Amino acid sequence: VLGLSYGAVRTTYQSGLARIFQVEELFGSGSDQQAFLTKPAFSLLNLLLVLLFALSFALLLTALHTDLQNLPLVRRFFDVPETAIVARVLVYTAVITTFVFGKYIYIGLLAYIFDLQHVVDLQYREFLRTTLLGGLFLPLVLLLHLSLNSGYPRTVAWAASAAIGLVLVGTVLRVARTVHQHASLLNLHLFAYLCVTEVLPLLVLLKLIVFTY
């Protein structure tokens, strides 16, 4: 289903998808990269890609038996039993989608407090692009997990958790690099802002998803 969905999106939005999913642009600073970072972050294509990313992430979390219902705050709003697999996947998808789009509000609020509103759009667009690019590998990790889990359960679980951690850490590092190209991180004010908007959420996610389970 994920493969067919990505294929349908690729057929419909071929040029837009090619601009996002070019690995060489992540490590360059040419005009193509700068053009991407000026594109609107909220579009139908990005919405579809975020939903596919969230579904991939939700399936992988469910395959890893990561029960977010153990978190009191989540359980207060979404009381889904562990046996309701489809319901859990849908709940996780909704939570991840809300997190991805809600981060724009979060960084916008903190940018207003730190008086750094000029970096919000740049920071969020880079976060969105790197997240979606990293999300392309999640279905492959899921397939490997489901294929090898019966023979090497512990090794496969660690490998899948490491892949999730790599996506999360890589996104933060890429966002920091892009922001640094436009405003030096040697500025303590900007460094503190990135710690609050990027590093702190990263540590929370790593604790909840990777290290706890």
Tab-separated table of C-alpha atoms in Angstrom:
chain	number	residue	atom	x	y	z
A	1	VAL	CA	0.000	0.000	0.000
A	2	LEU	CA	2.813	2.404	0.849
A	3	GLY	CA	4.632	1.576	-2.376
A	4	LEU	CA	1.524	2.094	-4.492
A	5	SER	CA	0.756	5.346	-2.654
A	6	TYR	CA	4.242	6.730	-3.216
A	7	GLY	CA	3.990	5.645	-6.846
A	8	ALA	CA	0.661	7.431	-7.289
A	9	VAL	CA	2.069	10.614	-5.743
A	10	ARG	CA	5.165	10.369	-7.935
A	11	THR	CA	3.039	10.012	-11.072
A	12	THR	CA	0.845	12.967	-10.144
A	13	TYR	CA	3.526	15.310	-8.784
A	14	GLN	CA	6.630	14.166	-10.629
A	15	SER	CA	8.480	17.507	-10.776
A	16	GLY	CA	7.663	18.502	-7.200
A	17	LEU	CA	8.666	15.098	-5.866
A	18	ALA	CA	11.952	15.171	-7.772
A	19	ARG	CA	12.830	18.492	-6.157
A	20	ILE	CA	12.315	17.092	-2.667
A	21	PHE	CA	13.857	13.666	-3.086
A	22	GLN	CA	17.284	14.524	-4.464
A	23	VAL	CA	19.950	13.472	-2.010
A	24	GLU	CA	22.669	15.584	-3.639
A	25	GLU	CA	20.723	18.765	-2.848
A	26	LEU	CA	20.932	17.978	0.858
A	27	PHE	CA	24.696	18.385	0.781
A	28	GLY	CA	24.926	21.298	-1.625
A	29	SER	CA	24.241	25.003	-1.543
A	30	GLY	CA	23.358	25.691	-5.160
A	31	SER	CA	20.502	27.613	-6.672
A	32	ASP	CA	18.238	24.534	-6.784
A	33	GLN	CA	18.517	24.110	-3.036
A	34	GLN	CA	17.872	27.786	-2.408
A	35	ALA	CA	14.862	27.651	-4.744
A	36	PHE	CA	13.400	24.761	-2.772
A	37	LEU	CA	13.765	26.586	0.532
A	38	THR	CA	11.664	29.455	-0.849
A	39	LYS	CA	8.773	27.183	-1.852
A	40	PRO	CA	5.628	27.166	0.329
A	41	ALA	CA	5.851	24.581	3.096
A	42	PHE	CA	2.104	23.921	3.131
A	43	SER	CA	0.899	22.396	-0.121
A	44	LEU	CA	-1.202	19.417	-1.165
A	45	LEU	CA	1.944	17.504	-2.164
A	46	ASN	CA	3.571	18.074	1.219
A	47	LEU	CA	0.354	17.080	2.985
A	48	LEU	CA	0.221	13.784	1.099
A	49	LEU	CA	3.904	13.084	1.740
A	50	VAL	CA	3.562	13.841	5.456
A	51	LEU	CA	0.609	11.439	5.675
A	52	LEU	CA	2.657	8.716	3.959
A	53	PHE	CA	5.598	9.410	6.261
A	54	ALA	CA	3.332	9.278	9.310
A	55	LEU	CA	1.777	6.005	8.131
A	56	SER	CA	5.239	4.470	7.568
A	57	PHE	CA	6.383	5.599	11.013
A	58	ALA	CA	3.166	4.355	12.639
A	59	LEU	CA	3.505	0.917	11.036
A	60	LEU	CA	7.117	0.646	12.154
A	61	LEU	CA	6.262	1.662	15.726
A	62	THR	CA	3.469	-0.913	15.789
A	63	ALA	CA	5.792	-3.603	14.397
A	64	LEU	CA	8.300	-2.776	17.135
A	65	HIS	CA	5.507	-3.250	19.711
A	66	THR	CA	6.019	0.325	20.848
A	67	ASP	CA	2.945	0.997	22.935
A	68	LEU	CA	2.527	4.761	23.176
A	69	GLN	CA	-0.570	4.082	25.271
A	70	ASN	CA	1.819	3.669	28.200
A	71	LEU	CA	2.251	7.439	28.142
A	72	PRO	CA	-0.305	8.999	30.517
A	73	LEU	CA	-0.896	12.082	28.349
A	74	VAL	CA	-1.562	10.001	25.225
A	75	ARG	CA	-3.741	7.537	27.117
A	76	ARG	CA	-5.822	10.395	28.488
A	77	PHE	CA	-6.927	11.351	24.955
A	78	PHE	CA	-6.532	8.083	23.016
A	79	ASP	CA	-7.393	4.944	24.943
A	80	VAL	CA	-6.689	2.283	22.319
A	81	PRO	CA	-6.154	-1.354	23.411
A	82	GLU	CA	-2.957	-3.072	22.282
A	83	THR	CA	-4.901	-5.717	20.340
A	84	ALA	CA	-6.585	-3.108	18.132
A	85	ILE	CA	-3.760	-3.003	15.592
A	86	VAL	CA	-5.504	-0.940	12.911
A	87	ALA	CA	-6.754	1.565	15.462
A	88	ARG	CA	-3.257	1.917	16.925
A	89	VAL	CA	-1.761	2.529	13.485
A	90	LEU	CA	-4.372	5.198	12.748
A	91	VAL	CA	-3.836	6.870	16.136
A	92	TYR	CA	-0.053	6.906	15.692
A	93	THR	CA	-0.466	8.291	12.159
A	94	ALA	CA	-2.670	11.111	13.440
A	95	VAL	CA	-0.261	11.915	16.299
A	96	ILE	CA	2.793	11.981	14.003
A	97	THR	CA	1.011	14.128	11.393
A	98	THR	CA	-0.077	16.556	14.092
A	99	PHE	CA	3.491	16.723	15.406
A	100	VAL	CA	4.990	17.465	11.976
A	101	PHE	CA	2.573	20.270	11.159
A	102	GLY	CA	2.282	21.458	14.760
A	103	LYS	CA	6.013	22.062	14.898
A	104	TYR	CA	5.523	25.128	12.699
A	105	ILE	CA	3.376	26.694	15.413
A	106	TYR	CA	5.877	25.634	18.068
A	107	ILE	CA	8.918	27.155	16.378
A	108	GLY	CA	6.893	30.214	15.376
A	109	LEU	CA	5.980	30.880	19.002
A	110	LEU	CA	9.535	30.412	20.238
A	111	ALA	CA	10.926	32.492	17.369
A	112	TYR	CA	8.664	35.332	18.489
A	113	ILE	CA	9.977	34.984	22.051
A	114	PHE	CA	13.608	34.915	20.854
A	115	ASP	CA	12.936	37.610	18.215
A	116	LEU	CA	14.094	35.308	15.398
A	117	GLN	CA	11.006	35.256	13.173
A	118	HIS	CA	13.151	35.546	10.040
A	119	VAL	CA	14.451	31.956	10.400
A	120	VAL	CA	11.085	30.250	10.950
A	121	ASP	CA	10.188	29.517	7.320
A	122	LEU	CA	13.730	28.443	6.422
A	123	GLN	CA	13.994	26.198	9.480
A	124	TYR	CA	10.616	24.549	8.980
A	125	ARG	CA	11.057	23.937	5.245
A	126	GLU	CA	14.393	22.238	5.883
A	127	PHE	CA	12.874	20.201	8.711
A	128	LEU	CA	10.032	19.127	6.431
A	129	ARG	CA	12.256	18.188	3.494
A	130	THR	CA	14.768	16.211	5.565
A	131	THR	CA	11.996	14.418	7.455
A	132	LEU	CA	10.262	13.383	4.244
A	133	LEU	CA	13.522	12.228	2.678
A	134	GLY	CA	14.383	10.160	5.743
A	135	GLY	CA	10.863	8.753	5.708
A	136	LEU	CA	11.551	7.095	2.354
A	137	PHE	CA	13.750	4.551	4.125
A	138	LEU	CA	11.199	3.650	6.807
A	139	PRO	CA	9.188	1.237	4.595
A	140	LEU	CA	12.441	-0.589	3.776
A	141	VAL	CA	13.281	-0.835	7.477
A	142	LEU	CA	9.753	-2.113	8.120
A	143	LEU	CA	10.100	-4.809	5.452
A	144	LEU	CA	13.449	-5.941	6.849
A	145	HIS	CA	11.977	-6.037	10.345
A	146	LEU	CA	9.000	-8.144	9.297
A	147	SER	CA	11.203	-10.451	7.197
A	148	LEU	CA	13.948	-11.122	9.746
A	149	ASN	CA	12.174	-10.630	13.058
A	150	SER	CA	11.350	-14.313	13.560
A	151	GLY	CA	14.998	-15.335	13.223
A	152	TYR	CA	16.836	-12.397	14.808
A	153	PRO	CA	14.275	-10.515	16.905
A	154	ARG	CA	16.655	-8.642	19.202
A	155	THR	CA	19.110	-7.642	16.466
A	156	VAL	CA	16.342	-6.499	14.121
A	157	ALA	CA	14.645	-4.480	16.873
A	158	TRP	CA	17.899	-2.693	17.676
A	159	ALA	CA	18.543	-2.041	13.976
A	160	ALA	CA	15.043	-0.618	13.484
A	161	SER	CA	15.406	1.603	16.572
A	162	ALA	CA	18.792	2.774	15.284
A	163	ALA	CA	17.202	3.666	11.920
A	164	ILE	CA	14.535	5.728	13.686
A	165	GLY	CA	17.194	7.462	15.772
A	166	LEU	CA	19.234	8.175	12.636
A	167	VAL	CA	16.261	9.834	10.941
A	168	LEU	CA	15.563	11.987	13.999
A	169	VAL	CA	19.190	12.982	14.642
A	170	GLY	CA	19.935	13.527	10.953
A	171	THR	CA	16.982	15.893	10.630
A	172	VAL	CA	18.196	18.027	13.533
A	173	LEU	CA	21.766	18.156	12.189
A	174	ARG	CA	20.589	19.119	8.710
A	175	VAL	CA	18.315	21.871	10.039
A	176	ALA	CA	21.163	23.247	12.176
A	177	ARG	CA	23.496	23.233	9.147
A	178	THR	CA	21.015	25.085	6.943
A	179	VAL	CA	20.230	27.704	9.594
A	180	HIS	CA	23.969	28.131	10.247
A	181	GLN	CA	24.501	29.003	6.577
A	182	HIS	CA	22.145	31.958	6.962
A	183	ALA	CA	22.899	32.979	10.549
A	184	SER	CA	25.970	31.752	12.421
A	185	LEU	CA	25.369	29.343	15.286
A	186	LEU	CA	28.264	31.038	17.067
A	187	ASN	CA	25.595	33.525	18.067
A	188	LEU	CA	24.648	32.273	21.541
A	189	HIS	CA	21.118	33.636	21.154
A	190	LEU	CA	20.492	31.582	17.993
A	191	PHE	CA	22.210	28.535	19.464
A	192	ALA	CA	19.910	28.628	22.491
A	193	TYR	CA	16.897	28.971	20.183
A	194	LEU	CA	17.905	25.874	18.185
A	195	CYS	CA	18.487	23.923	21.383
A	196	VAL	CA	14.921	24.662	22.484
A	197	THR	CA	13.259	24.105	19.094
A	198	GLU	CA	15.321	21.175	17.768
A	199	VAL	CA	17.504	19.494	20.402
A	200	LEU	CA	14.931	19.394	23.209
A	201	PRO	CA	12.182	17.764	21.052
A	202	LEU	CA	14.823	15.363	19.716
A	203	LEU	CA	15.776	14.229	23.218
A	204	VAL	CA	12.133	13.748	24.154
A	205	LEU	CA	11.431	11.674	21.034
A	206	LEU	CA	14.546	9.558	21.484
A	207	LYS	CA	13.577	8.880	25.089
A	208	LEU	CA	9.971	7.964	24.263
A	209	ILE	CA	10.530	5.978	21.066
A	210	VAL	CA	14.076	4.599	21.014
A	211	PHE	CA	15.386	4.182	24.549
A	212	THR	CA	12.222	3.485	26.519
A	213	TYR	CA	11.093	0.541	24.390
